[in-house]
Coordinates of C-alpha atoms in Angstrom, one line a residue:
M108 CA 144.8 130.5 88.1
L109 CA 145.1 126.2 87.3
D110 CA 147.9 124.8 85.5
D111 CA 147.0 122.0 83.8
S112 CA 147.9 119.4 86.2
L113 CA 145.4 120.8 88.5
K114 CA 143.0 121.3 85.4
T115 CA 143.1 117.4 84.5
Q116 CA 142.3 116.9 87.3
L117 CA 139.5 118.6 87.7
A118 CA 137.8 118.2 84.7
A119 CA 137.4 114.3 85.9
Y120 CA 136.3 115.4 88.7
L121 CA 133.7 117.8 87.2
Q122 CA 132.0 114.8 84.6
R123 CA 130.2 113.8 88.0
V124 CA 128.3 117.3 87.9
T125 CA 125.1 116.3 86.0
Q126 CA 122.7 119.2 86.5
P127 CA 123.7 123.4 85.1
V128 CA 125.8 125.1 88.0
E129 CA 126.4 128.5 87.5
L130 CA 128.2 130.4 89.5
V131 CA 127.9 134.5 89.5
A132 CA 130.6 136.8 90.6
S133 CA 130.3 140.4 91.8
L134 CA 133.7 142.2 91.1
D135 CA 135.7 145.2 92.2
E136 CA 139.0 147.0 90.8
R137 CA 140.6 144.9 93.7
E138 CA 143.5 142.4 92.1
A139 CA 141.5 139.3 93.5
S140 CA 138.7 140.4 91.6
A141 CA 140.7 139.7 88.3
E142 CA 142.4 136.4 89.7
M143 CA 138.4 135.1 90.9
R144 CA 137.5 135.8 86.8
E145 CA 140.1 133.9 85.2
L146 CA 139.6 130.7 88.0
L147 CA 136.4 131.1 87.3
S148 CA 136.3 131.3 83.4
E149 CA 138.6 128.2 83.8
I150 CA 136.4 126.2 85.9
A151 CA 133.3 127.0 83.1
E152 CA 135.8 126.0 80.6
L153 CA 136.7 122.4 82.0
S154 CA 132.4 121.5 81.5
P155 CA 130.0 122.1 79.7
L156 CA 127.3 121.9 82.3
I157 CA 129.0 125.4 84.2
T158 CA 128.4 128.9 83.1
A159 CA 130.0 131.9 84.5
R160 CA 128.4 135.1 84.8
F161 CA 130.2 138.1 86.8
D162 CA 127.2 141.1 86.6
G163 CA 126.5 140.1 90.5
L164 CA 125.4 142.8 92.9
D165 CA 125.9 141.4 95.9
P166 CA 128.4 143.6 98.4
R167 CA 130.8 142.0 99.4
R168 CA 133.3 141.9 96.5
P169 CA 134.8 140.2 95.3
S170 CA 133.1 137.0 95.8
F171 CA 130.1 134.7 93.6
S172 CA 127.7 132.4 94.1
I173 CA 127.6 128.6 93.4
S174 CA 123.6 127.3 92.4
R175 CA 122.2 124.8 90.7
A176 CA 120.7 126.2 87.9
G177 CA 117.0 127.6 88.8
A178 CA 117.0 127.1 92.0
D179 CA 117.9 129.2 95.3
M180 CA 121.2 127.6 96.7
G181 CA 123.0 129.2 99.2
V182 CA 126.5 128.6 99.2
R183 CA 129.1 131.6 98.1
F184 CA 132.8 132.0 98.8
A185 CA 134.0 135.3 99.6
A186 CA 137.8 134.3 98.9
I187 CA 140.2 132.7 95.8
P188 CA 139.6 129.2 97.3
M189 CA 142.5 127.9 96.8
G190 CA 144.5 125.6 99.2
H191 CA 142.8 123.6 101.8
E192 CA 139.7 125.3 100.3
F193 CA 140.0 124.3 96.9
T194 CA 139.0 120.8 97.8
S195 CA 135.9 123.0 98.9
L196 CA 135.2 124.8 96.3
V197 CA 135.2 121.4 94.1
L198 CA 132.8 119.5 96.6
A199 CA 130.6 122.7 96.1
L200 CA 130.5 122.0 92.8
L201 CA 129.7 118.9 92.8
Q202 CA 126.8 118.8 94.8
A203 CA 125.7 122.0 93.7
G204 CA 125.2 120.2 90.3
G205 CA 123.7 117.0 91.7
H206 CA 126.5 115.1 92.8
P207 CA 124.9 113.2 95.8
P208 CA 126.7 114.0 99.2
K209 CA 128.5 111.3 101.9
L210 CA 126.7 111.9 104.0
E211 CA 123.7 109.2 106.4
A212 CA 120.4 109.6 104.1
E213 CA 118.8 110.6 107.9
V214 CA 121.0 113.3 108.2
I215 CA 120.3 114.8 104.8
E216 CA 116.5 114.5 105.6
Q217 CA 117.4 116.0 109.3
I218 CA 119.2 119.2 107.4
R219 CA 116.1 119.6 104.6
S220 CA 113.7 119.2 107.9
L221 CA 115.1 122.3 109.9
E222 CA 112.6 125.1 110.4
G223 CA 113.4 128.7 110.3
D224 CA 116.4 131.0 108.1
F225 CA 120.0 131.2 108.9
A226 CA 122.3 132.9 107.7
F227 CA 125.9 131.8 108.2
E228 CA 129.4 133.5 108.1
T229 CA 132.5 131.6 108.4
Y230 CA 135.7 133.3 108.7
M231 CA 138.8 131.8 108.1
S232 CA 142.2 131.6 106.1
L233 CA 144.0 129.7 103.1
T234 CA 146.3 128.0 105.3
C235 CA 144.0 127.1 108.3
H236 CA 143.8 123.3 107.6
N237 CA 140.5 123.4 110.6
C238 CA 138.7 125.4 108.6
P239 CA 137.8 123.7 105.3
D240 CA 135.4 121.1 107.9
V241 CA 133.2 123.8 108.3
V242 CA 133.2 125.2 105.5
Q243 CA 132.1 122.3 103.5
A244 CA 129.7 121.3 106.2
L245 CA 127.9 124.6 105.8
N246 CA 128.0 124.7 102.2
L247 CA 126.5 120.8 102.0
M248 CA 123.8 122.3 104.5
A249 CA 123.2 125.4 101.7
V250 CA 122.7 122.8 99.2
L251 CA 120.2 120.5 100.6
N252 CA 118.5 123.3 102.6
P253 CA 117.2 127.0 100.5
R254 CA 116.5 128.7 103.9
I255 CA 120.3 127.9 104.8
R256 CA 122.7 130.8 103.5
H257 CA 126.8 130.5 103.8
V258 CA 129.0 132.2 102.7
A259 CA 133.1 131.7 103.2
I260 CA 134.8 134.7 104.1
D261 CA 138.6 134.9 103.4
G262 CA 140.0 137.1 106.6
G263 CA 143.1 137.8 105.0
L264 CA 140.8 139.2 101.7
F265 CA 138.1 140.9 104.2
Q266 CA 141.2 142.7 107.3
D267 CA 138.1 145.7 107.6
E268 CA 135.7 142.9 108.7
V269 CA 138.3 140.9 110.4
E270 CA 139.0 143.7 112.3
Q271 CA 135.8 145.1 112.8
R272 CA 134.5 142.0 114.7
R273 CA 137.7 141.2 116.5
I274 CA 138.5 138.2 115.0
M275 CA 141.5 137.1 116.1
A276 CA 141.0 133.0 114.8
V277 CA 139.8 131.2 112.4
P278 CA 137.4 129.7 111.5
M279 CA 135.3 132.0 113.3
V280 CA 131.2 131.4 112.5
F281 CA 128.2 133.7 112.9
L282 CA 124.5 133.2 112.7
N283 CA 122.9 135.5 111.4
G284 CA 125.2 138.9 112.7
Q285 CA 126.0 137.1 116.2
P286 CA 128.7 134.6 117.5
F287 CA 127.8 130.1 116.9
G288 CA 131.0 128.6 116.9
S289 CA 135.0 128.4 116.5
G290 CA 137.4 126.0 115.8
R291 CA 136.7 123.1 113.6
M292 CA 133.2 121.8 113.4
E293 CA 131.2 119.0 110.9
V294 CA 128.0 118.7 110.4
H295 CA 127.3 117.1 113.6
D296 CA 128.4 119.8 115.8
I297 CA 126.1 122.4 114.3
L298 CA 123.5 120.3 113.6
A299 CA 123.5 119.4 117.2
K300 CA 123.6 123.5 118.0
I301 CA 120.8 124.6 116.0
D302 CA 118.5 121.4 116.2
T303 CA 117.2 120.9 119.7
G304 CA 115.5 117.5 119.4
A305 CA 119.0 116.7 117.9
A306 CA 120.4 114.8 121.4
A307 CA 117.2 112.9 122.3
R308 CA 116.9 111.6 119.0
D309 CA 120.8 110.5 119.1
A310 CA 120.3 109.3 122.7
A311 CA 117.7 107.1 122.1
K312 CA 119.0 105.9 118.9
L313 CA 122.3 104.9 120.9
A314 CA 120.3 103.3 123.6
T315 CA 119.2 100.6 121.2
K316 CA 122.5 99.6 120.1
P317 CA 123.3 95.8 121.4
V318 CA 126.1 95.0 123.2
F319 CA 129.8 95.7 121.9
E320 CA 132.9 92.8 122.0
V321 CA 135.1 95.8 121.9
L322 CA 134.1 99.6 122.5
I323 CA 136.8 102.0 122.5
V324 CA 136.6 105.6 123.2
G325 CA 137.8 107.7 121.3
G326 CA 139.0 107.9 117.1
G327 CA 142.2 108.9 116.7
P328 CA 145.4 106.7 115.4
A329 CA 144.9 104.7 118.7
G330 CA 141.2 104.2 118.6
A331 CA 141.2 103.6 114.5
A332 CA 143.7 100.5 115.0
A333 CA 142.1 99.1 117.7
A334 CA 139.6 99.5 115.8
V335 CA 140.7 97.6 112.8
Y336 CA 142.1 94.6 114.8
A337 CA 139.5 94.3 116.9
A338 CA 137.0 94.0 113.4
R339 CA 139.6 91.7 111.8
K340 CA 138.5 89.0 114.3
G341 CA 134.9 89.3 113.4
I342 CA 134.1 90.4 116.8
R343 CA 131.4 93.8 117.2
T344 CA 132.9 96.8 117.2
G345 CA 132.2 100.5 117.7
I346 CA 134.1 103.5 118.6
V347 CA 132.5 106.8 120.5
G348 CA 133.7 110.0 120.4
E349 CA 134.2 113.3 119.3
R350 CA 135.8 113.5 116.1
M351 CA 137.1 110.6 114.5
G352 CA 140.8 112.0 113.5
G353 CA 141.6 113.2 117.0
Q354 CA 145.0 115.4 117.5
T355 CA 145.6 114.9 113.6
L356 CA 142.8 117.2 112.8
D357 CA 145.5 120.0 114.5
T358 CA 148.3 118.4 112.7
L359 CA 149.1 120.0 109.5
G360 CA 152.1 118.2 108.0
I361 CA 153.0 114.5 109.1
E362 CA 156.2 112.9 107.7
N363 CA 157.2 110.5 110.1
Y364 CA 154.7 107.4 109.9
I365 CA 156.3 104.8 108.3
S366 CA 155.7 103.8 104.4
V367 CA 154.0 107.5 104.1
L368 CA 156.8 109.9 102.9
E369 CA 154.3 113.3 104.2
T370 CA 150.7 113.6 104.5
Q371 CA 149.0 116.7 106.0
G372 CA 146.6 115.7 109.2
P373 CA 142.8 116.1 108.0
K374 CA 143.8 113.6 105.2
F375 CA 145.1 111.3 107.6
A376 CA 142.1 111.2 109.8
A377 CA 140.1 110.9 106.3
A378 CA 142.3 107.8 106.1
L379 CA 141.7 106.4 109.2
E380 CA 137.7 106.3 109.2
A381 CA 138.0 105.1 105.9
H382 CA 140.0 102.5 107.4
A383 CA 137.4 101.7 110.2
R384 CA 134.7 101.7 107.8
A385 CA 135.7 99.6 105.7
Y386 CA 135.7 96.3 108.4
G387 CA 132.3 97.5 109.6
V388 CA 132.9 99.4 112.1
D389 CA 130.2 101.1 114.4
L390 CA 131.1 104.4 113.9
M391 CA 129.3 106.9 116.9
N392 CA 131.1 110.6 115.8
G393 CA 129.8 113.5 117.5
Q394 CA 129.1 112.3 121.3
R395 CA 131.5 113.5 124.5
V396 CA 131.8 110.5 127.3
A397 CA 130.7 111.2 130.8
Q398 CA 131.1 108.4 133.0
L399 CA 132.4 105.3 132.9
D400 CA 131.5 102.0 135.3
A401 CA 132.9 99.0 135.5
P402 CA 131.1 96.3 137.0
A403 CA 132.7 93.1 139.1
S404 CA 130.1 90.7 136.3
G405 CA 128.7 91.7 133.2
P406 CA 129.0 94.3 130.4
V407 CA 131.1 97.5 131.1
R408 CA 129.3 100.6 130.8
V409 CA 130.2 103.6 129.3
R410 CA 127.4 106.7 130.0
L411 CA 127.5 109.9 127.6
D412 CA 126.9 113.0 127.5
N413 CA 123.5 112.8 126.4
G414 CA 122.1 110.6 129.1
A415 CA 122.8 107.4 126.1
V416 CA 124.7 104.6 127.7
L417 CA 126.7 102.0 125.5
Q418 CA 128.1 98.7 126.6
G419 CA 130.7 96.3 125.8
R420 CA 132.4 93.0 127.0
T421 CA 135.4 95.0 126.7
V422 CA 135.9 99.1 126.7
I423 CA 139.7 100.4 125.1
L424 CA 140.7 103.7 126.4
A425 CA 141.5 106.2 123.5
T426 CA 140.7 109.6 124.5
G427 CA 144.3 111.3 123.7
A428 CA 145.5 114.8 124.9
R429 CA 145.1 118.1 123.6
W430 CA 147.1 121.3 124.4
R431 CA 148.3 122.9 127.4
N432 CA 147.6 126.2 128.8
V433 CA 149.9 128.3 130.7
G434 CA 147.4 128.6 133.0
V435 CA 148.7 132.9 132.9
P436 CA 146.0 135.0 133.9
G437 CA 144.4 136.4 130.4
E438 CA 145.1 133.3 128.7
A439 CA 141.4 132.1 129.1
E440 CA 139.6 135.6 128.8
Y441 CA 141.7 136.4 125.4
R442 CA 141.5 133.4 124.3
N443 CA 140.8 133.6 120.5
K444 CA 141.2 137.3 121.1
G445 CA 144.7 137.0 120.8
V446 CA 145.7 133.8 122.4
A447 CA 145.5 131.4 120.1
Y448 CA 146.7 127.8 119.4
C449 CA 147.2 127.4 115.9
P450 CA 149.9 129.2 114.1
H451 CA 149.1 127.5 110.7
C452 CA 145.7 128.9 111.3
D453 CA 145.4 131.7 112.9
G454 CA 149.3 132.7 111.5
P455 CA 147.6 135.0 108.5
L456 CA 145.8 137.2 110.9
Y457 CA 148.6 138.4 112.6
K458 CA 150.5 139.8 109.2
G459 CA 152.5 142.6 109.9
K460 CA 152.1 142.3 113.5
R461 CA 154.3 141.6 116.0
T462 CA 153.8 137.9 118.0
A463 CA 154.8 135.6 120.5
V464 CA 155.3 131.6 120.8
I465 CA 155.4 130.1 124.3
G466 CA 157.4 126.9 124.4
G467 CA 160.9 126.2 123.0
G468 CA 160.2 122.7 122.1
N469 CA 160.1 121.1 118.2
S470 CA 156.5 122.5 118.5
G471 CA 157.2 125.7 119.3
V472 CA 160.0 126.5 117.3
E473 CA 157.9 125.3 114.5
A474 CA 155.7 128.0 115.3
A475 CA 158.1 130.6 115.1
I476 CA 159.6 129.7 112.1
D477 CA 156.0 129.2 110.3
L478 CA 155.3 132.9 112.0
A479 CA 158.1 134.3 111.1
G480 CA 157.6 134.5 107.6
I481 CA 154.3 136.1 107.4
V482 CA 154.0 138.3 111.1
E483 CA 156.7 141.5 111.2
H484 CA 158.5 139.9 114.6
V485 CA 158.7 136.9 116.5
T486 CA 160.0 136.7 120.0
L487 CA 159.8 133.1 121.1
I488 CA 159.7 132.5 125.1
E489 CA 161.2 129.5 126.4
F490 CA 161.3 128.6 130.1
A491 CA 164.4 126.4 130.3
P492 CA 167.3 127.7 129.9
Q493 CA 168.0 126.2 126.6
L494 CA 165.3 125.1 123.7
K495 CA 164.4 121.9 123.7
A496 CA 163.8 121.5 119.9
D497 CA 166.0 119.3 117.5
A498 CA 168.9 120.9 116.8
V499 CA 168.3 121.3 112.8
L500 CA 165.4 123.4 114.2
V501 CA 166.8 125.5 116.8
E502 CA 169.7 126.5 114.1
K503 CA 167.1 127.4 111.1
V504 CA 164.9 129.9 114.2
R505 CA 168.5 131.1 115.0
S506 CA 168.9 132.6 111.1
L507 CA 166.0 134.4 111.4
P508 CA 166.0 138.1 111.3
N509 CA 163.1 139.0 113.0
V510 CA 162.8 136.2 115.8
T511 CA 164.0 136.9 119.6
L512 CA 164.6 134.1 121.3
I513 CA 164.0 134.8 125.3
L514 CA 165.8 131.2 127.9
N515 CA 165.2 130.7 131.1
A516 CA 161.6 133.2 131.1
Q517 CA 158.7 132.5 133.0
T518 CA 155.6 134.0 131.4
T519 CA 153.6 135.8 134.5
E520 CA 150.6 137.2 132.2
I521 CA 149.2 137.7 128.7
V522 CA 148.2 141.4 129.0
G523 CA 145.0 143.0 127.2
D524 CA 143.0 145.8 126.8
G525 CA 139.7 144.3 127.3
Q526 CA 139.3 143.6 123.5
K527 CA 142.1 142.0 122.3
V528 CA 145.9 141.2 123.3
T529 CA 148.2 143.9 123.5
G530 CA 151.1 142.2 124.9
L531 CA 152.7 139.7 127.6
R532 CA 154.7 139.7 130.5
W533 CA 157.7 137.5 131.2
K534 CA 160.1 137.3 134.4
D535 CA 163.3 136.4 134.0
R536 CA 164.0 133.7 136.2
T537 CA 167.8 134.2 137.1
S538 CA 167.5 138.2 138.0
G539 CA 163.3 138.4 139.3
T540 CA 162.7 141.0 136.3
E541 CA 159.6 141.5 135.0
Q542 CA 159.4 142.8 131.4
L543 CA 156.4 143.7 129.2
V544 CA 156.4 142.7 125.5
E545 CA 154.0 145.0 123.1
L546 CA 152.2 142.3 120.7
A547 CA 148.9 141.4 118.7
G548 CA 148.8 137.8 119.2
V549 CA 150.5 134.9 121.8
F550 CA 150.6 131.5 120.6
V551 CA 150.8 128.7 122.9
Q552 CA 153.3 125.6 121.9
I553 CA 154.0 124.0 125.4
G554 CA 152.5 120.1 124.9
L555 CA 149.6 118.3 125.7
V556 CA 147.5 116.9 128.9
P557 CA 145.3 113.9 128.8
N558 CA 141.8 113.9 128.2
T559 CA 140.9 111.9 131.5
E560 CA 139.9 114.0 133.7
W561 CA 136.1 112.1 133.4
L562 CA 138.0 108.5 134.7
K563 CA 139.9 110.4 137.8
G564 CA 138.1 107.8 140.9
T565 CA 137.1 105.2 138.6
L566 CA 140.6 103.7 137.3
E567 CA 144.5 103.9 138.3
L568 CA 145.9 107.3 137.1
S569 CA 148.9 108.9 136.9
K570 CA 149.8 112.0 138.9
H571 CA 150.0 113.8 135.0
G572 CA 146.4 112.2 134.9
E573 CA 148.0 109.8 132.2
I574 CA 145.7 106.6 132.4
I575 CA 148.3 103.8 134.1
V576 CA 148.5 100.6 131.3
D577 CA 151.1 97.7 131.8
A578 CA 152.9 95.6 128.8
K579 CA 149.3 94.7 127.1
G580 CA 147.5 98.1 127.7
A581 CA 145.7 96.4 130.5
T582 CA 144.4 99.4 133.2
S583 CA 143.3 98.6 136.7
L584 CA 140.2 97.7 135.9
P585 CA 139.5 94.1 134.1
G586 CA 138.6 94.0 131.0
V587 CA 139.0 98.5 130.2
F588 CA 141.9 98.8 128.4
A589 CA 143.9 102.1 127.0
A590 CA 145.8 103.4 124.0
G591 CA 148.1 106.3 123.3
D592 CA 148.7 110.1 124.6
A593 CA 146.1 110.1 127.4
T594 CA 148.1 106.5 128.5
T595 CA 151.8 106.3 130.5
V596 CA 153.8 105.0 127.4
P597 CA 156.5 107.7 126.7
Y598 CA 157.1 109.2 123.5
K599 CA 153.2 110.3 122.2
Q600 CA 153.9 110.2 118.3
I601 CA 151.0 109.1 116.2
I602 CA 153.1 105.4 115.1
I603 CA 153.2 105.0 118.7
A604 CA 149.6 105.9 119.7
A605 CA 148.5 103.2 116.5
G606 CA 151.0 100.6 117.8
D607 CA 149.6 100.7 121.0
G608 CA 146.2 100.6 119.4
A609 CA 146.6 97.2 117.7
K610 CA 147.8 96.0 121.2
A611 CA 145.3 97.0 123.2
A612 CA 143.3 95.0 120.5
L613 CA 144.9 92.1 120.7
S614 CA 144.9 92.3 125.0
A615 CA 140.7 92.7 124.5
F616 CA 140.7 90.2 122.2
D617 CA 142.5 87.9 124.7
H618 CA 140.5 88.6 127.2
L619 CA 137.3 87.5 125.8
I620 CA 138.4 84.8 124.2
R621 CA 139.6 83.8 128.2
H622 CA 137.2 84.6 129.7
S623 CA 134.1 82.9 127.0
A624 CA 136.6 79.1 127.8
A625 CA 136.0 80.1 131.4
A626 CA 132.7 80.9 131.8

């Protein structure tokens, strides 16, 4: 299972294990069980503190538990955790073996103090780059609190369960047998849903923060760059936002950030956070911003959903963007029931099925190419008369025998049977005739929408909802700057967002100097 290079790396990590760990597998006659046996045996050979047994009695087979010897830890994998989940496996081994987690002491105590019994099940795919965050968060919670159980289930390995529970997107989490949430979640997100007093405690804690000299809203490339540039000036800098990394967390491959030959979105996002932390930036994750108030004098105020108010002598808005919806009947009704936005995450769930991709730009054509290697057939629907993707991508997609291109076509409806997607209707823009394509999944790839709805009526926005900025990143409000995909700056690229973030920070610093001198 593990090549020599991977064994060497894993053996080095396992040196951090300080307490005995038991791996107990429940197996059957499937080939996957033989692979699991081989994997666990190889892991046990790499550390004298890890033992593997194959006499487990769990009804979900193949699966295996990870627990500290003599303890009852509820960590289980119903999967061969390779691919994106290999890191989840390594972290579970280390944490069960006594290696301290990288988590604030107060959050650890919050997890340990949770009352009640929590049995989590996460359906994931090994190609999903959003899934590991959820798996790792729930595994860690199960290590810290014996009343929390978690099993990570490979949807491709347990397709009967996927069909029975009508799971059409991953990660999908169940709590005590009932749907709990879908999509990327971190420890703070999960705690906010199960610890009813968490929001009030967060609000009270945030309300005590002193005034920031630069307060940044949003933690993507623009926000992170702004934070680093501001903090390097030696001024009090904070970032508030829902998640550090922004859209990069939903990006599988990054190959055009200069000096970085190639990397993956979640890894890039982790590097952004580490860089900001290295300069002492106050990171306030898991917070949704609700309102901006820039009075004629005094600090700018940022109100959060939980009621807390943060203040900054200057504010940089770097709220980014999100996937654009098609806006047709059936899209909202069948979201996560056949309508998806991440082919890397959800593509494996449609193995052997017929799918469609809406959008003929780079994202749409790349999605069609990726899906063609997994699903039975892909129908690519583009509104314009030609595909808008790069020529090399167009040439590739046209060469694939199981991809049908439909150009100059308008999607009019996503249809289903009340439980899941069964087809898609489209209209020929020349003749006006409509047709129905029978399929099981629709992947929407038609661009982005800026996350600026909460700013309407506060500062000047373009007709597309983008924050209007000048050459220095200044908005229509004094002391308020903006950067990245939420602004009118053209070409929504990571490197451009990072550059704009740095520019906005320098502009904010200049604003602080000039106003201090004037005062």
